[in-house]
XYZ file of N, CA and C in Angstrom:
876
model
N -32.128 -54.667 10.735
C -31.241 -55.473 9.643
C -29.781 -55.178 10.355
N -29.328 -56.702 10.400
C -27.848 -56.831 10.899
C -27.187 -56.544 9.685
N -25.951 -55.859 9.876
C -25.184 -55.347 8.771
C -23.682 -55.997 8.954
N -23.141 -56.908 7.725
C -21.931 -57.457 8.014
C -20.713 -56.392 7.816
N -19.885 -56.627 8.758
C -18.764 -55.701 8.969
C -18.218 -55.632 7.492
N -18.212 -56.374 6.682
C -17.349 -56.023 5.329
C -17.947 -55.109 4.479
N -19.500 -54.785 4.881
C -20.099 -53.889 4.249
C -19.613 -52.287 4.542
N -19.353 -52.268 5.668
C -18.736 -50.650 6.067
C -17.246 -50.395 5.497
N -16.534 -51.744 4.899
C -15.282 -51.417 4.305
C -15.317 -51.146 2.852
N -16.485 -51.566 2.519
C -16.595 -51.743 0.644
C -17.286 -50.156 0.694
N -17.908 -49.671 1.378
C -18.877 -48.277 1.063
C -17.600 -47.309 0.561
N -18.468 -46.193 -0.095
C -17.366 -45.244 -0.625
C -18.491 -44.048 -1.073
N -18.361 -42.916 -0.381
C -19.021 -41.726 -0.530
C -18.199 -40.882 -1.354
N -18.726 -40.070 -2.435
C -18.008 -39.314 -3.240
C -18.527 -38.020 -3.173
N -17.879 -36.804 -2.537
C -18.488 -35.509 -2.109
C -18.507 -34.972 -3.928
N -19.502 -34.114 -3.635
C -19.742 -33.591 -5.468
C -19.679 -31.833 -5.169
N -20.534 -31.552 -4.107
C -20.716 -29.905 -4.150
C -21.245 -29.665 -2.886
N -20.866 -28.477 -2.335
C -21.967 -27.786 -1.004
C -21.971 -26.438 -1.160
N -23.134 -26.062 -1.065
C -23.421 -24.615 -0.839
C -24.310 -24.171 -0.100
N -24.322 -22.673 0.611
C -25.469 -21.878 1.336
C -26.763 -21.465 0.867
N -27.760 -21.723 0.923
C -28.775 -21.130 -0.082
C -29.437 -20.599 0.666
N -30.073 -19.354 0.418
C -31.203 -18.176 1.236
C -32.272 -17.643 -0.086
N -33.453 -18.699 0.512
C -34.611 -18.215 -0.335
C -35.591 -17.207 0.574
N -36.384 -16.428 -0.227
C -37.470 -15.647 0.069
C -38.753 -16.329 0.170
N -39.658 -15.618 0.617
C -40.940 -16.086 0.893
C -41.697 -16.262 -0.726
N -42.384 -17.427 -0.780
C -42.977 -17.612 -2.437
C -41.656 -18.696 -3.236
N -40.393 -18.973 -2.579
C -39.481 -19.857 -3.336
C -40.247 -21.413 -3.510
N -40.260 -21.622 -4.918
C -40.592 -22.900 -5.284
C -39.372 -23.305 -6.036
N -39.202 -24.650 -5.927
C -38.319 -25.492 -6.577
C -39.060 -26.738 -7.495
N -39.573 -26.597 -8.501
C -40.139 -27.422 -9.362
C -39.773 -28.841 -9.353
N -40.987 -29.748 -9.605
C -40.529 -31.338 -9.318
C -39.878 -31.605 -10.657
N -38.343 -32.204 -9.807
C -37.212 -32.334 -10.721
C -36.837 -33.679 -10.415
N -36.016 -34.126 -11.293
C -35.267 -35.661 -10.900
C -33.710 -35.290 -10.333
N -33.519 -35.683 -9.484
C -32.233 -35.476 -8.495
C -31.479 -36.900 -8.753
N -29.853 -36.543 -9.334
C -29.174 -37.672 -9.930
C -28.107 -37.584 -8.773
N -28.187 -37.427 -7.742
C -27.221 -37.431 -6.559
C -27.900 -37.627 -4.991
N -27.050 -37.909 -4.099
C -27.823 -37.513 -2.588
C -27.378 -36.357 -2.272
N -28.495 -36.205 -1.258
C -28.299 -34.619 -0.666
C -28.420 -34.752 0.914
N -27.795 -33.981 1.622
C -27.927 -33.971 2.941
C -28.397 -32.172 2.981
N -29.197 -32.008 3.543
C -29.838 -30.460 3.829
C -29.755 -30.202 5.614
N -28.713 -29.070 5.822
C -29.107 -28.862 7.350
C -29.818 -27.501 7.407
N -31.128 -27.188 7.913
C -32.137 -26.219 7.881
C -31.743 -25.344 8.898
N -31.253 -24.061 8.490
C -30.683 -23.181 9.015
C -31.648 -21.978 9.657
N -32.741 -22.140 8.789
C -33.674 -20.600 9.184
C -35.012 -21.082 8.425
N -35.954 -20.767 9.136
C -37.421 -20.927 8.191
C -37.972 -22.299 8.290
N -39.014 -22.454 7.452
C -39.607 -23.992 7.025
C -40.159 -24.088 5.776
N -40.259 -25.189 5.279
C -40.434 -25.543 4.154
C -41.067 -26.998 3.870
N -41.656 -27.300 2.479
C -42.199 -28.688 2.330
C -41.376 -29.301 1.276
N -40.424 -30.292 1.536
C -39.735 -31.239 0.422
C -40.851 -32.464 0.239
N -41.194 -32.314 -0.921
C -41.998 -33.370 -1.341
C -40.800 -34.545 -2.237
N -40.419 -35.694 -1.891
C -39.810 -36.844 -2.224
C -40.623 -37.784 -2.761
N -40.599 -38.166 -4.046
C -41.057 -39.246 -4.448
C -42.837 -39.053 -4.101
N -43.219 -38.125 -4.317
C -44.652 -37.497 -4.266
C -44.918 -37.661 -2.657
N -44.289 -37.903 -1.622
C -44.484 -37.777 -0.284
C -43.888 -36.476 0.374
N -45.131 -35.989 0.891
C -44.607 -34.554 1.505
C -43.885 -34.452 3.013
N -42.635 -33.669 3.407
C -42.123 -33.518 4.237
C -42.060 -32.463 4.784
N -42.383 -31.758 5.917
C -42.299 -30.560 6.305
C -40.881 -30.325 7.316
N -40.191 -29.344 7.098
C -38.621 -29.430 7.304
C -39.018 -28.083 8.130
N -37.968 -27.741 9.083
C -37.533 -26.584 9.744
C -36.745 -26.536 10.385
N -35.919 -25.407 11.294
C -34.453 -25.387 11.538
C -34.121 -25.999 12.804
N -33.038 -26.626 12.418
C -32.152 -27.709 13.332
C -32.792 -29.041 12.688
N -33.203 -29.187 11.691
C -33.489 -30.476 10.907
C -32.405 -31.086 9.818
N -32.112 -31.996 9.754
C -31.357 -32.603 8.623
C -32.303 -33.241 7.723
N -32.314 -33.114 6.501
C -33.102 -33.758 5.313
C -32.006 -34.282 4.847
N -32.528 -35.755 4.523
C -31.396 -36.504 3.617
C -32.379 -36.986 2.294
N -32.198 -36.579 1.238
C -32.393 -36.398 -0.287
C -31.937 -37.686 -1.002
N -32.675 -38.921 -1.290
C -31.777 -39.987 -1.931
C -31.816 -39.750 -3.447
N -30.542 -40.362 -3.947
C -30.338 -39.981 -5.224
C -31.514 -41.015 -6.194
N -31.802 -40.350 -7.644
C -32.886 -41.044 -8.446
C -34.015 -40.905 -7.961
N -34.222 -39.708 -7.096
C -35.720 -39.621 -6.490
C -36.402 -38.395 -7.666
N -37.584 -38.246 -7.377
C -38.034 -36.923 -7.968
C -38.506 -36.057 -6.580
N -37.796 -34.555 -6.744
C -38.137 -33.928 -5.485
C -38.869 -32.490 -6.103
N -39.732 -32.023 -4.775
C -40.024 -30.397 -5.181
C -40.113 -30.067 -4.017
N -39.726 -28.697 -3.964
C -39.685 -27.921 -2.759
C -40.818 -26.652 -2.818
N -40.906 -26.035 -1.692
C -41.486 -24.821 -1.732
C -41.271 -24.265 -0.111
N -41.117 -23.095 -0.139
C -40.587 -22.556 1.428
C -42.332 -22.088 1.910
N -42.051 -22.140 3.393
C -43.553 -21.841 4.112
C -42.887 -20.261 5.060
N -43.486 -19.492 4.879
C -43.414 -17.956 5.495
C -42.364 -17.344 4.808
N -41.482 -16.837 5.579
C -40.650 -15.631 5.058
C -39.091 -16.333 4.893
N -38.024 -16.029 4.785
C -36.619 -16.433 4.639
C -36.544 -17.783 5.101
N -36.124 -18.355 4.070
C -35.393 -20.131 4.360
C -34.028 -20.334 3.999
N -33.466 -20.966 4.973
C -32.105 -20.919 4.570
C -31.668 -22.369 5.216
N -30.629 -22.800 3.804
C -29.950 -24.202 4.342
C -28.852 -24.635 3.809
N -27.592 -25.547 4.577
C -26.507 -25.882 3.588
C -26.705 -27.294 2.919
N -26.482 -27.075 1.989
C -27.065 -28.678 1.202
C -25.227 -28.859 0.610
N -25.353 -30.190 1.044
C -24.137 -31.248 0.529
C -24.865 -32.331 -0.289
N -23.995 -32.308 -1.763
C -24.313 -33.346 -2.923
C -23.227 -34.430 -2.675
N -23.393 -35.597 -2.946
C -22.799 -36.731 -2.947
C -23.327 -37.817 -3.620
N -22.432 -39.007 -3.721
C -22.859 -40.135 -4.584
C -22.185 -41.365 -3.413
N -23.112 -42.439 -3.800
C -22.438 -43.621 -2.778
C -22.093 -44.443 -4.113
N -20.837 -44.899 -3.922
C -20.223 -45.530 -5.018
C -20.755 -47.226 -5.212
N -20.833 -47.740 -3.398
C -21.075 -49.382 -3.832
C -22.621 -49.098 -3.276
N -23.190 -50.120 -4.414
C -24.704 -50.067 -4.106
C -25.154 -51.442 -4.477
N -26.258 -51.657 -3.798
C -26.665 -53.128 -3.665
C -28.153 -53.369 -4.249
N -27.984 -53.977 -5.733
C -29.377 -53.913 -6.257
C -30.157 -53.096 -6.646
N -29.142 -51.607 -6.680
C -29.749 -50.429 -6.990
C -30.904 -49.848 -5.758
N -30.634 -50.175 -4.809
C -31.259 -49.894 -3.467
C -31.265 -48.472 -3.014
N -31.830 -47.988 -2.489
C -31.514 -46.605 -1.489
C -30.923 -47.183 -0.367
N -29.349 -46.988 -0.835
C -28.430 -47.790 -0.030
C -28.497 -47.120 1.750
N -28.428 -45.910 1.850
C -28.403 -45.293 3.253
C -29.991 -45.578 4.040
N -30.920 -45.547 3.070
C -32.322 -45.965 3.823
C -32.681 -47.369 3.991
N -32.096 -48.149 3.118
C -32.447 -49.807 2.689
C -31.534 -50.141 3.972
N -30.245 -50.008 4.384
C -29.290 -50.688 5.353
C -28.996 -49.935 6.357
N -29.290 -48.550 6.528
C -28.713 -47.742 7.642
C -30.102 -47.129 8.365
N -31.167 -47.569 7.209
C -32.669 -46.713 7.930
C -32.393 -45.339 8.122
N -31.763 -44.192 7.487
C -31.804 -42.904 7.605
C -33.438 -42.719 7.026
N -33.983 -41.564 8.007
C -35.137 -41.195 7.349
C -35.062 -40.174 6.365
N -36.306 -39.681 5.594
C -35.873 -38.320 4.989
C -35.777 -36.866 5.826
N -36.370 -37.176 7.268
C -36.049 -35.827 8.024
C -35.556 -36.367 9.604
N -34.628 -35.696 9.734
C -34.143 -36.102 11.316
C -34.235 -34.958 12.323
N -34.742 -34.995 13.164
C -35.011 -33.739 14.132
C -33.929 -33.322 15.226
N -34.064 -32.237 15.680
C -33.329 -31.868 16.600
C -31.618 -32.255 16.618
N -31.302 -31.720 15.561
C -29.596 -31.998 15.227
C -28.919 -31.533 16.297
N -27.933 -31.770 16.585
C -27.054 -31.047 17.662
C -26.119 -30.237 17.231
N -25.389 -29.328 18.177
C -24.718 -28.355 17.457
C -23.414 -28.757 16.842
N -23.136 -29.949 17.047
C -21.710 -30.529 16.646
C -22.354 -31.011 15.080
N -23.402 -31.333 14.846
C -24.011 -31.664 13.347
C -23.765 -30.309 12.623
N -24.496 -29.071 12.791
C -24.178 -27.918 11.995
C -22.620 -27.771 11.914
N -21.681 -28.054 13.067
C -20.327 -27.845 12.591
C -19.865 -28.606 11.815
N -20.465 -29.841 11.632
C -19.722 -30.752 10.360
C -20.440 -29.996 9.065
N -21.219 -29.709 9.094
C -21.902 -29.010 7.753
C -21.228 -27.875 7.734
N -20.910 -27.032 8.384
C -19.925 -25.921 8.208
C -18.571 -26.026 7.843
N -17.943 -27.051 8.324
C -16.818 -27.591 7.999
C -16.388 -27.998 6.576
N -17.514 -28.706 5.868
C -17.581 -29.137 4.866
C -17.402 -27.891 3.869
N -18.535 -26.949 3.670
C -18.610 -25.980 3.396
C -17.137 -25.010 3.180
N -16.600 -24.836 4.311
C -15.469 -23.971 4.566
C -14.356 -24.920 3.570
N -14.380 -26.237 4.010
C -13.009 -26.780 3.582
C -13.037 -26.566 1.616
N -14.479 -26.861 1.381
C -14.940 -26.759 -0.370
C -14.023 -25.713 -0.957
N -14.009 -24.734 -0.245
C -13.456 -23.358 -0.786
C -12.249 -23.301 -0.546
N -11.292 -23.651 0.095
C -10.297 -23.620 0.944
C -9.062 -24.348 -0.169
N -7.757 -24.023 -0.189
C -6.776 -24.583 -0.946
C -5.985 -25.308 0.072
N -6.408 -25.457 1.332
C -5.437 -26.245 1.890
C -5.471 -27.805 1.582
N -4.209 -28.196 1.478
C -3.772 -29.362 0.847
C -4.684 -30.741 1.726
N -5.201 -30.525 2.673
C -5.807 -31.464 3.724
C -7.317 -31.467 3.370
N -7.756 -30.260 2.562
C -9.304 -30.424 2.463
C -10.196 -31.340 2.167
N -9.830 -32.205 1.230
C -10.191 -33.320 0.681
C -10.542 -34.104 1.988
N -9.403 -34.540 2.767
C -9.492 -35.421 3.765
C -10.682 -34.788 4.901
N -10.606 -33.423 4.848
C -11.496 -33.050 5.997
C -12.938 -32.729 5.558
N -13.104 -32.832 4.183
C -14.405 -32.716 3.752
C -15.279 -34.174 3.907
N -14.240 -35.075 3.749
C -14.888 -36.313 3.526
C -15.255 -36.842 5.095
N -14.185 -36.556 6.143
C -14.110 -36.906 7.184
C -15.520 -36.298 7.959
N -15.966 -35.072 7.366
C -16.895 -34.644 8.086
C -18.338 -35.049 7.817
N -18.042 -34.955 6.260
C -19.357 -35.980 5.516
C -19.688 -37.148 6.186
N -18.726 -38.120 6.554
C -18.713 -39.167 7.293
C -19.457 -39.206 8.727
N -19.247 -37.956 9.329
C -19.539 -37.702 10.727
C -21.092 -37.337 10.370
N -21.333 -36.676 9.941
C -22.836 -36.324 9.606
C -23.528 -37.762 9.341
N -23.181 -38.542 8.564
C -23.677 -39.943 8.311
C -23.934 -40.591 9.398
N -22.703 -40.513 10.309
C -22.479 -41.233 11.543
C -23.586 -40.925 12.440
N -23.917 -39.264 12.646
C -24.933 -38.856 13.580
C -26.295 -39.573 13.000
N -26.396 -39.352 11.912
C -27.943 -39.871 11.378
C -27.807 -41.103 11.416
N -27.150 -42.056 11.366
C -27.171 -43.547 11.590
C -27.270 -43.763 12.787
N -26.689 -43.311 14.040
C -26.967 -43.183 15.228
C -28.272 -42.890 15.960
N -29.122 -42.087 15.273
C -30.398 -41.628 15.582
C -31.483 -42.658 15.340
N -30.885 -43.883 14.433
C -31.636 -44.883 13.840
C -31.356 -46.383 14.492
N -31.561 -46.899 15.440
C -31.159 -48.061 16.289
C -31.612 -49.429 15.118
N -32.259 -49.207 14.279
C -32.564 -50.685 13.440
C -31.423 -51.089 12.990
N -30.183 -49.871 12.527
C -29.199 -50.602 11.710
C -28.090 -50.947 12.995
N -27.768 -52.445 12.638
C -27.078 -52.924 13.829
C -26.124 -53.470 13.251
N -24.722 -53.308 13.532
C -23.516 -53.962 13.048
C -23.586 -55.536 13.664
N -23.421 -56.219 12.643
C -22.947 -57.737 12.924
C -21.880 -57.981 13.604
N -21.812 -58.750 14.966
C -20.727 -59.088 15.736
C -20.036 -60.100 14.963
N -18.833 -60.209 14.996
C -17.865 -60.912 14.074
C -17.555 -61.907 15.194
N -17.655 -61.990 16.217
C -17.547 -63.034 17.409
C -18.710 -62.671 18.443
N -19.377 -63.873 18.897
C -20.055 -63.550 20.299
C -19.760 -64.638 21.249
N -20.342 -64.241 22.218
C -20.129 -64.896 23.657
C -20.906 -66.254 23.438
N -21.977 -66.081 22.744
C -22.508 -67.342 22.654
C -22.910 -67.634 21.290
N -22.133 -68.181 20.453
C -22.312 -68.312 19.203
C -23.299 -69.427 18.773
N -23.868 -69.557 17.829
C -25.001 -70.528 17.388
C -24.330 -71.270 16.389
N -23.728 -72.278 16.252
C -23.089 -73.062 15.530
C -23.818 -73.811 14.683
N -25.500 -73.803 14.703
C -26.053 -74.893 14.462
C -26.186 -74.873 12.705
N -26.135 -75.697 11.810
C -26.310 -75.860 10.461
C -27.268 -74.597 9.810
N -28.387 -74.556 10.755
C -29.524 -73.653 9.998
C -28.603 -72.168 10.561
N -28.207 -71.868 11.275
C -27.481 -70.556 11.936
C -26.334 -70.228 10.881
N -25.323 -71.160 10.531
C -24.336 -70.924 9.821
C -24.803 -70.264 8.025
N -25.696 -71.374 7.989
C -26.553 -71.023 6.570
C -26.978 -69.810 6.438
N -27.796 -69.301 7.707
C -28.295 -68.011 7.812
C -27.288 -66.654 7.598
N -26.162 -66.835 8.399
C -25.448 -65.875 8.409
C -24.478 -65.691 6.933
N -24.268 -66.982 6.347
C -23.806 -66.798 5.106
C -24.305 -65.992 4.251
N -25.663 -66.275 4.038
C -26.718 -65.943 3.529
C -26.873 -64.180 3.514
N -26.574 -63.986 4.960
C -26.719 -62.613 5.223
C -25.707 -61.996 4.853
N -24.581 -62.363 4.603
C -23.405 -61.619 4.245
C -22.828 -61.753 2.897
N -23.284 -62.321 2.086
C -22.924 -63.213 0.709
C -23.193 -61.908 0.026
N -23.806 -61.130 0.283
C -23.987 -59.751 -1.070
C -22.726 -59.123 -1.284
N -22.000 -58.955 -0.504
C -20.670 -58.243 -0.332
C -19.714 -58.791 0.534
N -18.620 -59.215 -0.041
C -17.354 -60.060 0.629
C -15.936 -59.015 0.172
N -14.990 -58.897 1.862
C -13.977 -58.605 1.784
C -13.155 -59.249 1.169
N -12.374 -58.549 0.089
C -11.190 -59.607 -0.015
C -10.024 -58.404 -0.519
N -8.937 -58.208 0.410
C -7.725 -57.449 0.317
C -7.278 -57.333 -0.941
N -7.015 -58.131 -1.847
C -6.567 -58.174 -3.036
C -7.326 -57.368 -4.252
N -8.731 -57.314 -3.820
C -9.518 -56.416 -4.670
C -9.826 -55.183 -4.218
N -9.401 -54.533 -2.713
C -9.491 -53.780 -2.173
C -8.264 -52.693 -2.918
N -6.975 -53.694 -3.017
C -5.977 -53.028 -3.776
C -6.394 -52.225 -5.169
N -7.115 -52.948 -5.756
C -7.330 -52.557 -7.608
C -8.842 -51.637 -6.903
N -9.447 -51.600 -6.049
C -10.495 -50.417 -5.999
C -9.802 -49.291 -5.431
N -8.831 -49.231 -4.631
C -8.271 -48.097 -4.218
C -7.411 -47.583 -5.249
N -6.706 -48.307 -6.017
C -6.092 -47.718 -7.320
C -7.204 -47.530 -8.383
N -8.140 -47.545 -8.283
C -9.452 -47.055 -9.247
C -9.475 -45.645 -9.053
N -9.784 -45.499 -7.564
C -10.321 -44.404 -6.757
C -9.155 -43.219 -7.042
N -8.021 -43.727 -7.200
C -6.947 -42.984 -6.892
C -6.389 -42.219 -8.342
N -6.917 -43.131 -9.290
C -6.555 -42.977 -11.023
C -7.483 -43.149 -11.777
N -9.061 -42.256 -11.447
C -9.919 -42.546 -12.309
C -10.047 -41.984 -13.675
N -9.258 -41.143 -14.114
C -9.267 -41.035 -15.457
C -8.191 -42.032 -16.512
N -7.150 -42.899 -15.645
C -6.527 -43.808 -16.606
C -7.100 -44.899 -17.289
N -6.688 -45.379 -18.177
C -7.182 -46.473 -18.910
C -6.452 -47.884 -18.482
N -7.326 -48.481 -18.156
C -6.696 -50.152 -17.879
C -7.015 -51.228 -18.559
N -6.268 -52.384 -18.560
C -6.815 -53.326 -19.221
C -6.580 -54.290 -18.571
N -7.328 -55.869 -18.767
C -7.504 -56.819 -17.899
C -6.156 -57.566 -17.359
N -5.209 -57.324 -18.134
C -3.940 -57.827 -17.737
C -3.114 -57.062 -16.477
N -3.302 -55.686 -16.677
C -2.796 -54.723 -15.515
C -3.587 -55.020 -14.549
N -4.732 -55.376 -14.511
C -5.929 -55.428 -13.233
C -5.610 -56.639 -12.640
N -5.441 -57.859 -13.638
C -5.299 -59.134 -12.880
C -3.682 -59.347 -12.383
N -2.493 -58.655 -13.002
C -1.491 -58.644 -12.475
C -1.143 -58.246 -11.130
N -2.154 -56.924 -10.932
C -2.421 -56.128 -9.641
C -2.653 -56.854 -8.647
N -3.843 -57.630 -8.841
C -4.882 -58.518 -7.795
C -4.125 -59.866 -7.850
N -3.025 -60.345 -8.558
C -2.426 -61.524 -8.719
C -3.191 -62.730 -8.669
N -4.538 -62.666 -9.640
C -5.252 -63.720 -9.968
C -5.834 -63.579 -11.449
N -6.401 -64.767 -11.909
C -6.716 -64.883 -13.371
C -7.816 -63.821 -13.617
N -7.829 -63.287 -15.078
C -9.011 -62.650 -15.516
C -10.542 -62.740 -14.903
N -10.753 -64.068 -14.820
C -12.231 -64.508 -14.549
C -11.972 -64.569 -13.069
N -11.329 -64.726 -12.259
C -11.227 -64.722 -10.588
C -11.608 -63.134 -10.406
N -10.740 -62.396 -11.175
C -10.823 -61.078 -10.680
C -12.198 -60.331 -11.031
N -12.969 -60.621 -12.122
C -14.412 -60.232 -12.330
C -15.285 -60.980 -11.423
N -15.315 -62.244 -10.837
C -15.952 -62.716 -9.749
C -15.860 -62.247 -8.581
N -14.491 -61.959 -8.229
C -14.082 -61.541 -6.917
C -14.590 -59.997 -6.997
N -14.597 -59.078 -7.846
C -14.645 -57.778 -7.686
C -16.157 -57.563 -7.870
N -17.038 -58.267 -8.303
C -18.437 -58.260 -8.291
C -19.191 -58.456 -6.774
N -18.148 -59.414 -6.006
C -18.736 -60.058 -4.866
C -18.484 -58.752 -3.929
N -16.994 -58.235 -3.931
C -16.771 -57.482 -3.327
C -17.277 -55.956 -3.345
N -17.738 -55.519 -4.533
C -18.120 -54.177 -4.880
C -19.645 -54.417 -5.201
N -20.117 -55.299 -5.647
C -21.436 -55.241 -6.387
C -21.479 -55.047 -7.776
N -20.140 -54.523 -8.071
C -20.318 -54.232 -9.582
C -19.100 -54.950 -10.339
N -19.319 -54.818 -11.830
C -18.285 -55.433 -12.541
C -17.193 -54.325 -12.606
N -15.705 -54.944 -12.514
C -14.741 -53.762 -12.743
C -14.931 -52.588 -13.666
N -15.724 -52.988 -14.859
C -16.121 -51.703 -15.888
C -17.103 -51.098 -15.486
N -18.010 -51.403 -14.633
C -19.156 -50.582 -14.308
C -18.772 -49.708 -13.194
N -17.917 -50.358 -12.318
C -17.319 -49.617 -11.401
C -16.669 -48.438 -12.036
N -15.668 -48.881 -12.629
C -14.578 -47.575 -13.204
C -15.924 -46.406 -14.048
N -16.781 -47.204 -14.972
C -17.453 -45.888 -15.320
C -18.217 -45.188 -14.557
N -18.811 -46.008 -13.298
C -19.514 -44.923 -12.230
C -18.161 -43.650 -11.697
N -16.935 -44.366 -11.146
C -16.324 -43.501 -11.008
C -15.805 -42.342 -11.796
N -15.924 -42.590 -12.891
C -15.546 -41.537 -13.890
C -16.588 -40.729 -14.195
N -17.573 -40.953 -14.006
C -18.893 -39.923 -13.983
C -19.057 -39.484 -13.178
N -18.601 -39.913 -11.832
C -18.967 -39.044 -10.766
C -17.668 -37.645 -10.830
N -16.568 -38.422 -11.237
C -15.684 -37.331 -11.476
C -16.203 -35.925 -12.520
N -16.696 -36.479 -13.577
C -17.301 -35.802 -14.465
C -18.445 -35.009 -13.844
N -19.349 -35.454 -12.947
C -20.146 -34.395 -12.208
C -19.632 -33.596 -11.313
N -18.720 -33.809 -10.769
C -18.044 -32.971 -9.629
C -17.680 -31.899 -10.562
N -16.675 -31.986 -11.842
C -16.540 -30.862 -12.379
C -17.385 -30.086 -12.983
N -18.580 -30.659 -13.515
C -19.686 -29.779 -13.855
C -20.501 -29.088 -12.797
N -20.264 -29.344 -11.645
C -20.833 -28.619 -10.655
C -19.847 -27.251 -10.073
N -18.356 -27.517 -10.166
C -17.721 -26.516 -9.693
C -17.113 -25.758 -10.847
N -17.063 -26.201 -12.121
C -16.186 -25.400 -12.778
C -17.418 -24.947 -14.326
N -16.737 -24.265 -14.949
C -17.874 -23.783 -16.112
C -17.038 -24.290 -17.395
N -15.983 -25.281 -17.276
C -15.734 -25.958 -18.360
C -16.692 -26.477 -19.548
N -16.445 -26.335 -20.455
C -17.437 -27.279 -21.584
C -17.380 -28.622 -21.293
N -18.725 -29.359 -21.814
C -18.961 -30.177 -21.446
C -17.645 -31.301 -22.339
N -17.328 -30.859 -23.707
C -16.399 -31.574 -24.507
C -15.381 -31.579 -24.131
N -14.684 -30.105 -23.092
C -13.692 -30.193 -22.583
C -13.324 -31.366 -21.019
N -14.351 -31.716 -20.540
C -14.544 -32.506 -19.560
C -14.444 -33.936 -19.899
N -15.105 -34.138 -21.181
C -15.243 -35.437 -21.531
C -13.829 -35.935 -22.293
N -13.042 -34.910 -22.412
C -11.549 -35.314 -23.477
C -10.969 -35.550 -22.245
N -10.481 -34.688 -21.353
C -10.019 -35.149 -20.173
C -10.127 -36.203 -19.474
N -11.595 -36.533 -19.589
C -11.770 -38.081 -18.726
C -11.702 -39.257 -19.651
N -10.829 -39.005 -20.938
C -10.373 -39.865 -22.060
C -11.420 -40.427 -22.825
N -12.485 -39.485 -23.382
C -13.710 -39.671 -24.370
C -13.402 -38.718 -25.277
N -13.438 -39.251 -26.292
C -13.217 -38.593 -27.645
C -14.337 -38.218 -28.408
N -15.386 -39.007 -28.001
C -16.589 -38.786 -28.494
C -17.520 -37.996 -27.384
N -18.003 -36.872 -27.612
C -18.705 -36.251 -26.594
C -20.195 -36.888 -26.615
N -20.608 -37.052 -27.905
C -22.038 -37.953 -27.707
C -21.844 -39.311 -26.959
N -20.771 -40.126 -26.974
C -20.784 -41.431 -26.470
C -20.635 -41.174 -24.728
N -19.979 -40.074 -24.412
C -19.413 -39.621 -23.187
C -20.929 -38.977 -22.633
N -21.770 -38.413 -23.363
C -23.269 -37.944 -22.873
C -23.939 -39.354 -22.363
N -23.865 -40.423 -23.392
C -24.845 -41.456 -23.182
C -24.179 -42.144 -22.069
N -23.112 -42.035 -21.542
C -22.316 -42.838 -20.386
C -23.088 -42.015 -19.269
N -22.909 -40.793 -19.261
C -23.384 -39.905 -18.316
C -24.667 -40.472 -17.648
N -25.384 -40.616 -18.882
C -27.264 -40.541 -18.748
C -27.147 -41.674 -18.062
N -26.800 -42.796 -18.551
C -26.773 -44.023 -17.797
C -26.455 -44.389 -16.259
N -25.184 -43.491 -15.944
C -25.334 -43.320 -14.660
C -26.265 -42.448 -13.738
N -26.372 -41.251 -14.287
C -26.979 -40.129 -13.584
C -28.454 -40.067 -13.966
N -29.098 -40.203 -14.726
C -30.445 -40.649 -15.315
C -30.558 -38.975 -16.294
N -29.775 -38.288 -16.484
C -29.764 -37.055 -17.107
C -28.834 -36.769 -17.987
N -28.613 -36.008 -18.996
C -27.467 -35.564 -19.446
C -26.555 -34.673 -18.703
N -25.130 -34.379 -19.255
C -24.184 -33.507 -18.596
C -24.698 -32.158 -18.360
N -25.698 -31.583 -19.753
C -26.111 -30.353 -19.757
C -27.446 -30.064 -18.690
N -28.172 -31.138 -18.763
C -29.057 -31.147 -17.649
C -29.032 -31.219 -16.323
N -27.756 -32.064 -16.125
C -27.353 -31.848 -14.726
C -26.878 -30.769 -14.372
N -25.806 -30.093 -15.177
C -25.681 -28.822 -14.697
C -26.467 -28.028 -14.325
N -27.576 -27.682 -15.458
C -28.539 -26.781 -15.417
C -29.507 -27.089 -13.726
N -29.618 -28.190 -13.685
C -30.447 -28.512 -12.647
C -29.571 -28.093 -11.153
N -28.668 -28.335 -11.133
C -27.655 -28.056 -10.143
C -28.050 -26.688 -9.581
N -28.004 -25.757 -10.719
C -27.704 -24.504 -10.630
C -29.046 -23.554 -10.391
N -30.088 -24.163 -10.401
C -31.740 -23.574 -10.303
C -32.103 -23.331 -8.876
């Protein structure tokens, strides 16, 4: 599949959590709904990961990709089984597809991971527990390096060239190129709004504020925002706030009511409904699943 360059600009990967796990013979992870994406580097041993009913055997020096909204079941084979697991979400999605598999052909298991790939996982793990002011940049950078390596192993994902030496300017070809790239369009005015949302996920916004920022009418803002991100401004902000809540559920022991209040929700039940609409499970179920 040819991928429009604008798709790369619109993508956002939100890091949630990373940890290193060691399990002994007989370890079983019962079938559970997974509300986020996971990347697992297998350090030692072997196991079977069952993703949406399909079994994949994993072993040392392999990377497993587990998409969000899937059903996952695992069990160890043999003795000690060890891996590093990174959890994250993809902010921009098209038609609720498995974004990384659909557009970049990342498979559930990639073999023969290079030593550099292990170092990327280790850097994410190390910086997640660091107090260094640069840690978020290092986490994001190494996560994207892992994804870049996985994409490089899948030649089916081809970046569409913006200019070619022998471009086809026939009406049919022009229409075909427009249809291919119409799903997401790049607009610097909308990118300003997107970047502001990401930097201030808990702040309330109104239509006039956003329209003034983008220097366009409210109706144009809604239309162009949808073209740029695949979501309405309201849906984009809702998902961004829920990702912020998910991260806090994973890395803190704060009460759900406290997290809801800090994100601007006075009604905990309403917050729980919003969270479930994004992740498919309640905040308490999300926290419980992450610690099993």
